[in-house]
XYZ file of C-alpha atoms in Angstrom:
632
model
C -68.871 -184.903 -149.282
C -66.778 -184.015 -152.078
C -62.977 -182.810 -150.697
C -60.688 -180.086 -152.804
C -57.395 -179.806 -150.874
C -55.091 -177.135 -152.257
C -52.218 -175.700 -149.747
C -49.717 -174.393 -152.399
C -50.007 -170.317 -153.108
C -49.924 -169.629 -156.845
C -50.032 -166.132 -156.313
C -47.068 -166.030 -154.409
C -45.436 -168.518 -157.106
C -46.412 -166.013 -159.384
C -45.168 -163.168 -157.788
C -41.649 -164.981 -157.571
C -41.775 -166.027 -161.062
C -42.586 -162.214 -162.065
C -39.764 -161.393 -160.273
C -37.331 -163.024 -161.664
C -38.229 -162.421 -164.857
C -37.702 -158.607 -164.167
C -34.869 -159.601 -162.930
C -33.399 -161.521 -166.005
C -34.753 -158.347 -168.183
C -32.479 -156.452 -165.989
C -29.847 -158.178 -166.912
C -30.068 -158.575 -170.254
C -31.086 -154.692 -170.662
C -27.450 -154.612 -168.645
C -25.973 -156.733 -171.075
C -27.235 -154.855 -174.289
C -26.366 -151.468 -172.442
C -22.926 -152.544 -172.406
C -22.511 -154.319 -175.949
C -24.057 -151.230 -177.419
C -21.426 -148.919 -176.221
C -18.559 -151.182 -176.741
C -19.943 -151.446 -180.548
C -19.927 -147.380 -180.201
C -16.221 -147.217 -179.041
C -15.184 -149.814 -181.329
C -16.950 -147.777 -184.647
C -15.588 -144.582 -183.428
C -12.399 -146.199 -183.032
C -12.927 -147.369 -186.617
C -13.848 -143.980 -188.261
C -10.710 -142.325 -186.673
C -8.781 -144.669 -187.982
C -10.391 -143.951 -191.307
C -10.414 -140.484 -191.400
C -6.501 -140.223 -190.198
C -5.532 -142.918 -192.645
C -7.440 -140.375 -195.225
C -5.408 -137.413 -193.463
C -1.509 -138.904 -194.040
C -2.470 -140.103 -198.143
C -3.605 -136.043 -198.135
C -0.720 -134.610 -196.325
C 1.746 -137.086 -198.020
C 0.755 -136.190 -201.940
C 0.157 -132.214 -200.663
C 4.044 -131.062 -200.052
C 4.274 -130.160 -203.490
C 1.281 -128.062 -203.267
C 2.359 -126.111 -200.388
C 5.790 -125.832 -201.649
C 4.948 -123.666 -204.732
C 1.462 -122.439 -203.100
C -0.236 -124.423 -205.706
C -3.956 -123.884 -204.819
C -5.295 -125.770 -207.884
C -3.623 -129.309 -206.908
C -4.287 -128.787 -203.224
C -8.058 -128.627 -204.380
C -7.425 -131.629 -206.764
C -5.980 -133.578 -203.571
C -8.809 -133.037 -201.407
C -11.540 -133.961 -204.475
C -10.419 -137.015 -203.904
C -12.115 -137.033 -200.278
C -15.265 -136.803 -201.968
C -15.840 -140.779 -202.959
C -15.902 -140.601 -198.707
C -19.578 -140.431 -197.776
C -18.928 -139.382 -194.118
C -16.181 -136.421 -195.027
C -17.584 -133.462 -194.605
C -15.483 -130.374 -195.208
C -11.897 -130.401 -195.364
C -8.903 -127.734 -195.599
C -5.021 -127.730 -196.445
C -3.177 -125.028 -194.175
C 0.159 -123.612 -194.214
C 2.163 -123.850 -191.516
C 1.080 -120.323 -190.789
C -2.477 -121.823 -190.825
C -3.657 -119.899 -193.752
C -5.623 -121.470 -195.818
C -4.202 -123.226 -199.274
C -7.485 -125.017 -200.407
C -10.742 -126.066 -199.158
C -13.240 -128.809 -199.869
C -16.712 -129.252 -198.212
C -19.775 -130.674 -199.571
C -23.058 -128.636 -200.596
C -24.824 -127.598 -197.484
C -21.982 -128.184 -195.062
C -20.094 -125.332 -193.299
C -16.480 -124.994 -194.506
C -13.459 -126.257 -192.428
C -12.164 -124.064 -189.575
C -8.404 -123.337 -189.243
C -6.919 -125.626 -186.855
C -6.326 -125.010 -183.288
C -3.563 -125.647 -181.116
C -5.359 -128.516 -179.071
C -6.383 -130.380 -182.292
C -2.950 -130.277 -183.467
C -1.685 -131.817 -180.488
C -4.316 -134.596 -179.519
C -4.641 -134.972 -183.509
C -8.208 -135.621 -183.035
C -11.137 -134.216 -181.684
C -15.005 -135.349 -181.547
C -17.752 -133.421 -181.044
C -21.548 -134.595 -180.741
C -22.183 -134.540 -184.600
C -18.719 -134.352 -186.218
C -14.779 -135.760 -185.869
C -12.272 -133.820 -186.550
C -8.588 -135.260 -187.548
C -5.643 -132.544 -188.304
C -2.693 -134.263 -189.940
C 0.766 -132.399 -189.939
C 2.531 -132.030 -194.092
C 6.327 -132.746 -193.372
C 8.944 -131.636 -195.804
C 12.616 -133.544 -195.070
C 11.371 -133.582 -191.481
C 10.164 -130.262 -190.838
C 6.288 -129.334 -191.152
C 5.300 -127.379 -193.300
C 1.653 -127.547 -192.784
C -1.326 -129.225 -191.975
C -4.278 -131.386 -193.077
C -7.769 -131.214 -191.332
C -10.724 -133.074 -191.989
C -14.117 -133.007 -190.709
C -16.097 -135.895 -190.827
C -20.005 -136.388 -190.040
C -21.099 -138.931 -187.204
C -24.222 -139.971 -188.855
C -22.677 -142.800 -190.565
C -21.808 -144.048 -187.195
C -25.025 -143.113 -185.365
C -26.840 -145.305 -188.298
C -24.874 -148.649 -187.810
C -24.928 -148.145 -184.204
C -28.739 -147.869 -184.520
C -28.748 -150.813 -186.624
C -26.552 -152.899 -184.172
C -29.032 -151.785 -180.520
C -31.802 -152.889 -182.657
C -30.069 -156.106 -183.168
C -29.113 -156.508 -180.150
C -32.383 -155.453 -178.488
C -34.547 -157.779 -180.443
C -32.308 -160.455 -179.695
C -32.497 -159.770 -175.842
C -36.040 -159.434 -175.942
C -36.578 -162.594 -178.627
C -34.518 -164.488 -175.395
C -36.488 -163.013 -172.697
C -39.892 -163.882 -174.703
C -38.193 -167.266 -174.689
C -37.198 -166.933 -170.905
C -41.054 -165.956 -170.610
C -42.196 -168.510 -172.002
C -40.181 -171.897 -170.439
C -40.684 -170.049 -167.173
C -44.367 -170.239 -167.728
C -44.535 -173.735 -168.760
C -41.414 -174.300 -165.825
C -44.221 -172.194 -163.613
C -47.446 -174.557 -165.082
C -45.221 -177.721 -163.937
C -44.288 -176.800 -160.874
C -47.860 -175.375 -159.633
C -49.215 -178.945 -161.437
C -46.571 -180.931 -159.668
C -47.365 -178.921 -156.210
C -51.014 -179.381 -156.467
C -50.357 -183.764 -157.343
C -47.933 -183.932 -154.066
C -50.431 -181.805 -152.376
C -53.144 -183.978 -153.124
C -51.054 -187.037 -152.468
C -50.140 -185.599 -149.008
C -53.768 -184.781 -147.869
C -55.920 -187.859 -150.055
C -55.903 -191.451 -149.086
C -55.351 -193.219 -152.842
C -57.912 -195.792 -152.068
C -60.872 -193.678 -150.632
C -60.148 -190.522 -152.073
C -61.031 -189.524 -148.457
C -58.344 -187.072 -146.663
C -56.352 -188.359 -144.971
C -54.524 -188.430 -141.321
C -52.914 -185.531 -142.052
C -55.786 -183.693 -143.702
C -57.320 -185.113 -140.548
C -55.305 -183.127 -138.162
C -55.268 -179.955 -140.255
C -59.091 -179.971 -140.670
C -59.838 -181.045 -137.029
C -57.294 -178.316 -135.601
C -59.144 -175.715 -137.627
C -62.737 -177.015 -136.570
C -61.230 -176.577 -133.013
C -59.460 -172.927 -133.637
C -63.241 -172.230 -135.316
C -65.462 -173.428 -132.514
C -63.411 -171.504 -129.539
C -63.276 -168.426 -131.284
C -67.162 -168.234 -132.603
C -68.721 -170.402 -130.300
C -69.977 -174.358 -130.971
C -68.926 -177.264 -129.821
C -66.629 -180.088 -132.711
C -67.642 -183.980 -132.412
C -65.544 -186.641 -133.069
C -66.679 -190.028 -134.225
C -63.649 -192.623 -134.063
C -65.101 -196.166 -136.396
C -63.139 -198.967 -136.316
C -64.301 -201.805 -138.707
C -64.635 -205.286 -136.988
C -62.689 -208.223 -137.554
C -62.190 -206.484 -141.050
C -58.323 -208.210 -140.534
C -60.626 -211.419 -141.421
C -61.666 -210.387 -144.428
C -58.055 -209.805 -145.648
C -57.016 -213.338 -144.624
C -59.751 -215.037 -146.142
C -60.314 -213.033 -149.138
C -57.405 -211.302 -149.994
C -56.368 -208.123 -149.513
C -57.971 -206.778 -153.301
C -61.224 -207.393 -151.797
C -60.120 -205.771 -148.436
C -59.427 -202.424 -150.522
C -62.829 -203.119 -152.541
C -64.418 -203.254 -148.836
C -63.326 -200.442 -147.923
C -64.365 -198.489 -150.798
C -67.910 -199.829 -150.619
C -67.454 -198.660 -146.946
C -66.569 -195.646 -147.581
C -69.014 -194.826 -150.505
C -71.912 -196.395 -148.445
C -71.068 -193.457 -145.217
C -70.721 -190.533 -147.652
C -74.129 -191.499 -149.115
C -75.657 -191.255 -145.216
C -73.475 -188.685 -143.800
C -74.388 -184.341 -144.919
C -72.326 -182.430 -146.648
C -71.611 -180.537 -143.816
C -69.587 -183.234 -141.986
C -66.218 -184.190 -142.815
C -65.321 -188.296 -143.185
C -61.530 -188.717 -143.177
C -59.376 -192.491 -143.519
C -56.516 -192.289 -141.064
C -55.538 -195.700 -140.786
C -56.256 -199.358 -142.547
C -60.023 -199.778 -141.538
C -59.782 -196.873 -139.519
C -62.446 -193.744 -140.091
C -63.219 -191.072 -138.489
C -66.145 -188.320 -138.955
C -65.833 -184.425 -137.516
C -68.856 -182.670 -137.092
C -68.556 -179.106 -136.805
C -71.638 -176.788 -135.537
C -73.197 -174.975 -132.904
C -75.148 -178.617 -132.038
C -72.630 -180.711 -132.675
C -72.982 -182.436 -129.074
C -76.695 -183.229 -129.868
C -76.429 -184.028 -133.243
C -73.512 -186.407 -132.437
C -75.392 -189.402 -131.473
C -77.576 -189.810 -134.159
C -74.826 -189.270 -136.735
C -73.454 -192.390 -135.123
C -76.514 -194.315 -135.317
C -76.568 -193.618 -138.645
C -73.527 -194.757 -139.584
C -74.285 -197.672 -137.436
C -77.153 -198.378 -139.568
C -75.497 -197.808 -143.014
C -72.930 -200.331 -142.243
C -76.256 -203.410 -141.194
C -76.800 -204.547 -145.174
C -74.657 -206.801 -146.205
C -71.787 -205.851 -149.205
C -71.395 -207.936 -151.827
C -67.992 -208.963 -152.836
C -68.242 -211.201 -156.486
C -69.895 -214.087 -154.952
C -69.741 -213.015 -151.387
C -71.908 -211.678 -148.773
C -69.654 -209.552 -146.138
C -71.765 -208.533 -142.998
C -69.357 -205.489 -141.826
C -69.723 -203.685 -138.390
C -67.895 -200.988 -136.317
C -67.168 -199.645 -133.017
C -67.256 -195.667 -132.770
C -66.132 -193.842 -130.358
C -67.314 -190.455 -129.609
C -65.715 -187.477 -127.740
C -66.577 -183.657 -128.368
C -64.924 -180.606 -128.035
C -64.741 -178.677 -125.395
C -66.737 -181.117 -122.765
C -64.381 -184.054 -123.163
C -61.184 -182.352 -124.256
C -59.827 -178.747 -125.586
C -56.911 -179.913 -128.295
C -57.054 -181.915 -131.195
C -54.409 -184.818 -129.327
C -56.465 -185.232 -126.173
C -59.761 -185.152 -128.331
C -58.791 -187.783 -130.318
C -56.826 -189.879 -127.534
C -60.950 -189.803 -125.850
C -62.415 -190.880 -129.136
C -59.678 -193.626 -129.288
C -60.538 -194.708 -125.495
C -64.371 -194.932 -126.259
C -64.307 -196.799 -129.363
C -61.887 -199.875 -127.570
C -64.523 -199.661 -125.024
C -67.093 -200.014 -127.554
C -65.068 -203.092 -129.616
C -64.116 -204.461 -125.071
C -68.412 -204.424 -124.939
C -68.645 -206.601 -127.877
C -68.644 -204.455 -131.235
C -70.839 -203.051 -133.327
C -71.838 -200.289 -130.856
C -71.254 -196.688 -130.325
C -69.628 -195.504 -126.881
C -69.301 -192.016 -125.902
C -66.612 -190.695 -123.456
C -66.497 -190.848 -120.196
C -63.893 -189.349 -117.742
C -63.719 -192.795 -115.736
C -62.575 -194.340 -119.253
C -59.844 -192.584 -119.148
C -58.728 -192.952 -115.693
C -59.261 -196.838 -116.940
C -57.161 -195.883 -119.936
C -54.632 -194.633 -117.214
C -54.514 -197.310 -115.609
C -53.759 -199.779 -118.306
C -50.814 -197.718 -119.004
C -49.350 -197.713 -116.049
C -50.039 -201.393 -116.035
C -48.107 -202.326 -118.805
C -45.287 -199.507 -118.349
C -45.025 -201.921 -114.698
C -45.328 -205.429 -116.589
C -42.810 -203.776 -118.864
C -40.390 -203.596 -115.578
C -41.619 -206.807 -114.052
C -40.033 -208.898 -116.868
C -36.784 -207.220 -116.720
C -36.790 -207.626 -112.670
C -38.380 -211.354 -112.408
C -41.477 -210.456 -110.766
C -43.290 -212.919 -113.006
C -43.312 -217.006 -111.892
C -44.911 -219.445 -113.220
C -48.031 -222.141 -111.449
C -48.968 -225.300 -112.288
C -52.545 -226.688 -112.740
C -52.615 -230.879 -112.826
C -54.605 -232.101 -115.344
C -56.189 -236.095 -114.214
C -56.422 -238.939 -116.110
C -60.891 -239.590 -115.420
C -60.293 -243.744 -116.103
C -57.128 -244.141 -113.862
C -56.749 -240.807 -111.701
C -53.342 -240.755 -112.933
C -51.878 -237.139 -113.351
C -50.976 -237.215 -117.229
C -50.182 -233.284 -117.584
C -49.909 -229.581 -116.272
C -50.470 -226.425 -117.475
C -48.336 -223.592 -116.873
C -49.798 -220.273 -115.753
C -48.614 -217.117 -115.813
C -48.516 -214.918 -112.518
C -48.011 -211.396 -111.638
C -46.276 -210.858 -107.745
C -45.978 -206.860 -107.588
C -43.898 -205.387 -105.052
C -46.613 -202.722 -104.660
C -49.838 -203.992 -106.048
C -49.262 -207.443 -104.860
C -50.488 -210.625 -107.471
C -52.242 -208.963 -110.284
C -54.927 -211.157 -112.028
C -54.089 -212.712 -115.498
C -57.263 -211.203 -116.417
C -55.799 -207.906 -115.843
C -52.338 -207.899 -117.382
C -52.567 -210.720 -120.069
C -55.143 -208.633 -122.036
C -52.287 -205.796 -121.733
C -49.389 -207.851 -122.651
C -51.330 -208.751 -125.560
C -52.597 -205.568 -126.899
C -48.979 -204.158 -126.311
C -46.783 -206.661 -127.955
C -45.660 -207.643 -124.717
C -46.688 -211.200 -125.019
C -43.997 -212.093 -127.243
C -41.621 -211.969 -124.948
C -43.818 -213.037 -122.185
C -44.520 -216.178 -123.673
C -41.277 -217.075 -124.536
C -39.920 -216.628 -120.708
C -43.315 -218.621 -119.879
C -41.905 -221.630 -122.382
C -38.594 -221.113 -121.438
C -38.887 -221.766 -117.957
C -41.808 -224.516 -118.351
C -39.322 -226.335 -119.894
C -36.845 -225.603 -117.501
C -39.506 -226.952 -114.744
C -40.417 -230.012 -116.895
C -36.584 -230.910 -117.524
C -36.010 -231.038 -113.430
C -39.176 -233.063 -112.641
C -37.821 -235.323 -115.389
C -34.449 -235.978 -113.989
C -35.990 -235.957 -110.511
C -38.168 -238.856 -112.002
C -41.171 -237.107 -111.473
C -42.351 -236.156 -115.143
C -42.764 -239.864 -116.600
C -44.778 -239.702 -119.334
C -46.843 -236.197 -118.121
C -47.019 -233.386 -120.948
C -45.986 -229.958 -119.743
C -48.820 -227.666 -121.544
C -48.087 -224.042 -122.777
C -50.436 -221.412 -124.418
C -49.605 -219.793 -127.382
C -50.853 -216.306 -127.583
C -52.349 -215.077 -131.297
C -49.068 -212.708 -131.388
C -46.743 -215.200 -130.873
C -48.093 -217.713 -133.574
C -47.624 -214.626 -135.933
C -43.787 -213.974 -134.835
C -41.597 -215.400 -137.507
C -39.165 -216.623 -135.079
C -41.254 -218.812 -132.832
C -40.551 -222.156 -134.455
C -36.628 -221.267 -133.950
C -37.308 -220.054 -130.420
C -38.915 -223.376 -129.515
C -36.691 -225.889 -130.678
C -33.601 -223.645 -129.389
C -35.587 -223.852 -125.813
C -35.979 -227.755 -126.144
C -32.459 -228.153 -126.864
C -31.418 -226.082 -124.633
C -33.203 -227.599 -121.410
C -33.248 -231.199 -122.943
C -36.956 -231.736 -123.155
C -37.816 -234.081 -124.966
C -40.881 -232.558 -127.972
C -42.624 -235.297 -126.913
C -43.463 -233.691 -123.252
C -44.882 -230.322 -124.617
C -48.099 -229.495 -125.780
C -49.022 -226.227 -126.698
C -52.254 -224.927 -126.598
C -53.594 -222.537 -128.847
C -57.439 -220.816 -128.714
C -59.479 -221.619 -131.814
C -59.927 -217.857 -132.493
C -55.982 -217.682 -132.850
C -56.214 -220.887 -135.250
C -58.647 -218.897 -137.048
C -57.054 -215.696 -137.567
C -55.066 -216.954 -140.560
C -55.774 -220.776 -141.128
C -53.724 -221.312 -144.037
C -50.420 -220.082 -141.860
C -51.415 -221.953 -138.690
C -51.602 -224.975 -140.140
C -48.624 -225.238 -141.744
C -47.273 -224.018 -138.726
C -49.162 -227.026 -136.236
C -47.464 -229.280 -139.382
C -44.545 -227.825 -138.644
C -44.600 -228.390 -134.791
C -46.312 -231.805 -135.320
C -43.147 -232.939 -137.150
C -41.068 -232.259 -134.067
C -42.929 -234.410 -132.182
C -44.603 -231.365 -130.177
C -48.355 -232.250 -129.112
C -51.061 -229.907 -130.268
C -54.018 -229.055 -128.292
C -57.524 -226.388 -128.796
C -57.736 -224.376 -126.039
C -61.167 -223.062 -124.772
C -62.981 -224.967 -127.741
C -66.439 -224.000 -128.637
C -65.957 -220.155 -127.780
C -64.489 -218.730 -130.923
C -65.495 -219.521 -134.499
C -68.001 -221.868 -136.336
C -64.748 -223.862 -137.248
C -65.638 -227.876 -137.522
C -65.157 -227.815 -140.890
C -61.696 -226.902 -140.740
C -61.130 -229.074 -137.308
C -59.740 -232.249 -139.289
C -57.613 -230.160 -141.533
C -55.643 -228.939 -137.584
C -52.986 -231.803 -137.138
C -54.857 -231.597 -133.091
C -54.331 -234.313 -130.309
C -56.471 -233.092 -127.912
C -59.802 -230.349 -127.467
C -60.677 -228.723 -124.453
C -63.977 -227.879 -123.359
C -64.182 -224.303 -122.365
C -65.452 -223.924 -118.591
C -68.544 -221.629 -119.866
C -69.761 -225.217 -121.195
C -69.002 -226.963 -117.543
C -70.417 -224.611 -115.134
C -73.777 -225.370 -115.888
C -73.344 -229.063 -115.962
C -75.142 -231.133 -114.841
C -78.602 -229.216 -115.386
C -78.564 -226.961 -118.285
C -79.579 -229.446 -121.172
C -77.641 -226.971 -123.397
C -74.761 -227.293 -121.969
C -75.126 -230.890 -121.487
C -76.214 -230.996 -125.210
C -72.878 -229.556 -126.626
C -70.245 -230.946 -124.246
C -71.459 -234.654 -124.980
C -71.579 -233.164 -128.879
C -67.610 -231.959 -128.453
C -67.033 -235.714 -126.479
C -68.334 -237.854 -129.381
C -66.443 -235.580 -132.152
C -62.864 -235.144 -130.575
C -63.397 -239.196 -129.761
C -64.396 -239.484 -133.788
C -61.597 -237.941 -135.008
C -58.840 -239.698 -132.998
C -58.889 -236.684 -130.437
C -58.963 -236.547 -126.756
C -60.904 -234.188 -124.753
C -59.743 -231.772 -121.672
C -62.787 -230.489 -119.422
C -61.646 -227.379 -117.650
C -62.970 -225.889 -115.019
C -64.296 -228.835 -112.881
C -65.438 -227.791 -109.333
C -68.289 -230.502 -108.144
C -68.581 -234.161 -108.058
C -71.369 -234.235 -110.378
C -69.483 -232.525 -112.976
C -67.080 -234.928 -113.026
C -69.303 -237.705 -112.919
C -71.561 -236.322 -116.081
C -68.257 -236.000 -117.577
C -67.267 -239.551 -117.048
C -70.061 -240.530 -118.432
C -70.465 -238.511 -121.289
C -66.623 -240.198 -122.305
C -64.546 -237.210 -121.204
C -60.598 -238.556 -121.267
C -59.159 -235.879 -118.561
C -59.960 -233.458 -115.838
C -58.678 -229.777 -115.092
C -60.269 -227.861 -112.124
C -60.298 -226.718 -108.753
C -62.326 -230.028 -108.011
C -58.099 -231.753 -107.981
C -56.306 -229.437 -107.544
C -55.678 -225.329 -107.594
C -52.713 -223.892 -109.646
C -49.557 -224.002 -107.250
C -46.386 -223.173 -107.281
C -43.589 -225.391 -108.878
C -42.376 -226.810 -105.305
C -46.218 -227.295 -104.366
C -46.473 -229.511 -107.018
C -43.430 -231.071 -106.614
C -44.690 -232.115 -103.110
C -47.995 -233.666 -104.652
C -45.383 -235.267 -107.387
C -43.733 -236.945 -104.455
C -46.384 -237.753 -102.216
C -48.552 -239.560 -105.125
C -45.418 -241.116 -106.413
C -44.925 -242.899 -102.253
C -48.262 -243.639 -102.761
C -48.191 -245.882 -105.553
C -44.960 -247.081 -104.106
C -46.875 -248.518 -101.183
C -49.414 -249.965 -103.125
């Protein structure tokens, strides 16, 4: 299951740097081009100068000669060229150009007799020999001339001399350029391959990642329509892992998950491909021509590898998933809409209660539809006040008394009509949605509860509010509560809030600092639908709680199912023992209520009283119980 992910091109980073290193050599071959003949015009320059400086001592001291024809001192005058090791031949000439004396070394022709163009440029090169011809002046008039011929070899040697120079220095630098563009080249293709890797590899896992995801799914996809096959898709989503951070800390989350993941490579084949694309989030492709057959069992396996427990230090984690499966092309024919199936069937999996496998069905999708436009129309129906609020008395069992309502949330669509709270609660919560729903659900309880109070209908009733597990999590809840209490001037004292005992759960160090928190204001504290969620007596007394309430799946059944009877009389007796009193929802029948009664239940809440009704309904029943005790 081993992964090697390498998307850079070294051979095209190769071929660049090889270019440009032909380039540079270029250059510099340019560059020594260039100096070399500048160093050639400069020691020509030079060796004119030399030879012509030579040239006016001759004709200066040779006047004499010329003057009386003296052929023995014009030969003594050119010896003297001899100490010169590039003079080659040279000549005195009359102003007739005949010759007075010559000079020439052994082996070298003798001078020739000057021609017109010399004498006027004064110079003249050819490719193996310069020739200067310097006029003899007697009181300004000439009276004859000086030529001498000098060899180029000199020159040709120190301009040998200076290209090699300058071409081992220009290849000494592009060795050097070589070389730091090869280590440059190493660091780059080293520093390509780490971001590379870092891009594609999850750094806990060593699994690819989402992106490697997409890339490898895409080309399973591109593979499978063009040869034939079919690509499955196995979505896993670890259960309540979220737990395991909260109670364990997140170190032992990432150990988890790389116990996980080793534990799924060790049952999975080589041949399939397990990728981490989110925070206990995996997902397997399977890519063959029976990849719809084969698809199933892979996800009973993986089912099975997660069963044994994994052992954290001291601590035995039982870990589960929900996998959902879609395959290409039956379910979908692009990587998005694959994986948007595979995403449907695994929340069906977690909605049928986890640690199950659900493949994909094109009724969960028309579900998945649904709940979209559900939410895109809850979305509207808080900006247009669709939402209102019922109330749901809650009786005092000793005196009959009302002592408290609960405010319900309801749904009145202008097309749809009232949706069910079981419908669009479940979609506020999973989109975020709830925040702000139950903040205009507080908001206007309080609002309700601050009227009945100055209509002198509250007295000493509690208006009760759920708290979502969203909204306990939103840093600004305490602020938005105590800014809604002073805003409608209810008192803290005339608000519970009821929370579920799987929200009190989900992080019990933060929730009860925050029930201290609320406790301090004076706010009462209930557990709602109590019994349902976690094992959590032990932590009950550390909850600053007034008040439990005993989730309807306990009441239904009562009186009759021993069970039932066994574990509300069990809640009763606890609640009572630590200083708690107890709710019973859902009461329907006489001989609920009476088992209730008996059992030392403090209050009622059920359709036995009273349904949930509107805020003027109850105001009615407010009224007509308050004339009632009036008459009394």
């Amino acid at each position: 299951m081993s992964e090697e992910w390498s998307f850079s091109s070294p051979r095209r980073v190769t071929t660049t740097a090889l270019v440009n290193l032909v380039t540079a050599g270029a250059a510099l071959f340019v560059a020594s081009v260039c100096l070399i003949f500048f160093q050639f015009l400069s020691l020509r320059n030079a060796l004119i100068e030399d030879v012509s400086v030579q040239a006016m001592i001759i004709s200066h001291n040779s006047a004499a000669a010329l003057l009386f024809h003296d052929k023995r001192a014009g030969e003594e005058m050119l010896a003297a060229l001899r100490s010169s090791p590039s003079i080659q031949a040279a000549g005195i000439f009359t102003d007739k150009r005949v010759p007075l004396a010559l000079q020439q070394r052994p082996n070298e022709a003798p001078i020739d007799l000057p021609s017109d163009a010399l004498i006027a440029a004064g110079y003249s090169f050819s490719l193996n020999s310069l020739e200067v011809a310097q006029r003899i002046n007697q009181d300004s008039q000439s009276i004859g001339f000086v030529v001498i011929r000098a060899g180029m070899q000199q020159l040709y040697a120190r301009l040998l001399s200076y290209a090699g120079l300058i071409l081992a220095v220009a290849l000494g630098s592009l060795a050097a350029a070589y070389l730091l563009l090869s280590r440059m080249r190493r660091a780059v293709l080293n520093s390509e391959a780490h971001l590379d890797y870092l891009a594609h590899i999850d750094s806990l896992t060593n699994l690819p990642n989402r992106r490697a995801f997409n890339e490898r799914l895409s080309y399973a996809i591109s593979g499978a329509h063009q040869f034939g096959g079919a690509v499955g898709l196995l979505l896993l989503d670890l259960d309540n892992f979220k737990v395991v951070n909260d109670t364990l800390g997140h170190n032992n989350g990432d150990k988890l998950l790389k116990l996980v993941t080793q534990r799924l490579i060790e049952r999975l084949r080589t041949t399939d491909t397990i990728c981490r694309i989110g925070g206990d989030e995996f997902v397997i492709i399977l890519a063959s021509r029976n990849a719809a057959e084969e698809i199933v069992s892979v996800a009973e396996k993986v089912t099975a590898a997660l069963a044994p427990p994994f052992l954290l230090g001291i601590h035995e984690i039982y870990v589960t998933a929900s996998v959902g499966i879609s395959v290409y092309p039956q379910d979908a024919e692009d990587v998005e809409t694959l994986m948007r199936n595979a995403d449907t069937a695994m929340y069906q999996a977690k909605s049928r209660g986890k640690n199950a496998y659900q493949k994909f069905h094109p009724e969960m999708d028309q579900r998945a539809q649904k709940r979209l436009s559900l939410e895109a129309k809850l979305r509207k129906a808080l900006e247009r006040g669709e939402l209102l609020l019922h109330y749901q008395p809650q009786v005092d069992l000793s005196t009959g008394r009302i002592v408290g309502v609960e405010a319900l949330a309801r749904w009145h669509h202008p097309e749809l009509g009232f949706v069910s709270p079981v419908e669009f609660i479940p979609v506020a919560e999973e989109s975020g949605l709830i925040v702000s729903l139950g903040r205009w659900v507080l908001r206007t309880a309080c609002q309700q509860a601050a009227t009945w109070h100055d209509a002198g209908l509250l007295g000493d009733m509690h208006m009760a509010v759920n708290l979502s597990v969203r909204q306990t999590k939103d840093g600004g809840l305490m602020s938005d509560i105590l800014t809604i209490l002073r805003e409608t001037n209810l008192s803290p004292n005339q608000l519970e809030l009821e929370i579920t005992e799987s929200v009190l759960m989900e992080n019990v160090h933060a929730n009860v600092e925050l029930m201290k928190r609320l406790q301090m204001e004076g706010i009462h504290l209930s557990i709602d639908d109590f019994g349902t969620g976690y094992s959590s007596m032990a932590y009950l007394k550390r909850f600053p709680i007034d008040k439990l309430k005993i989730d309807r799946s306990f009441v239904r059944d009562i009186p009759g199912d021993g069970d039932d009877e066994a574990i509300a009389t069990a809640i009763i007796a606890m609640a009572h023992g630590l200083g708690m009193s107890v709710v019973a929802e859902g009461i329907e029948t006489e001989e609920q209520l009476q088992f209730l009664r008996s059992a030392g239940c403090d209050i009622m809440q059920g359709y036995y009283f009273a349904r949930p009704m509107s805020a003027g309904q109850l105001t009615a029943l407010l009224l007509e119980r308050r004339a009632a005790v009036a008459a009394a």
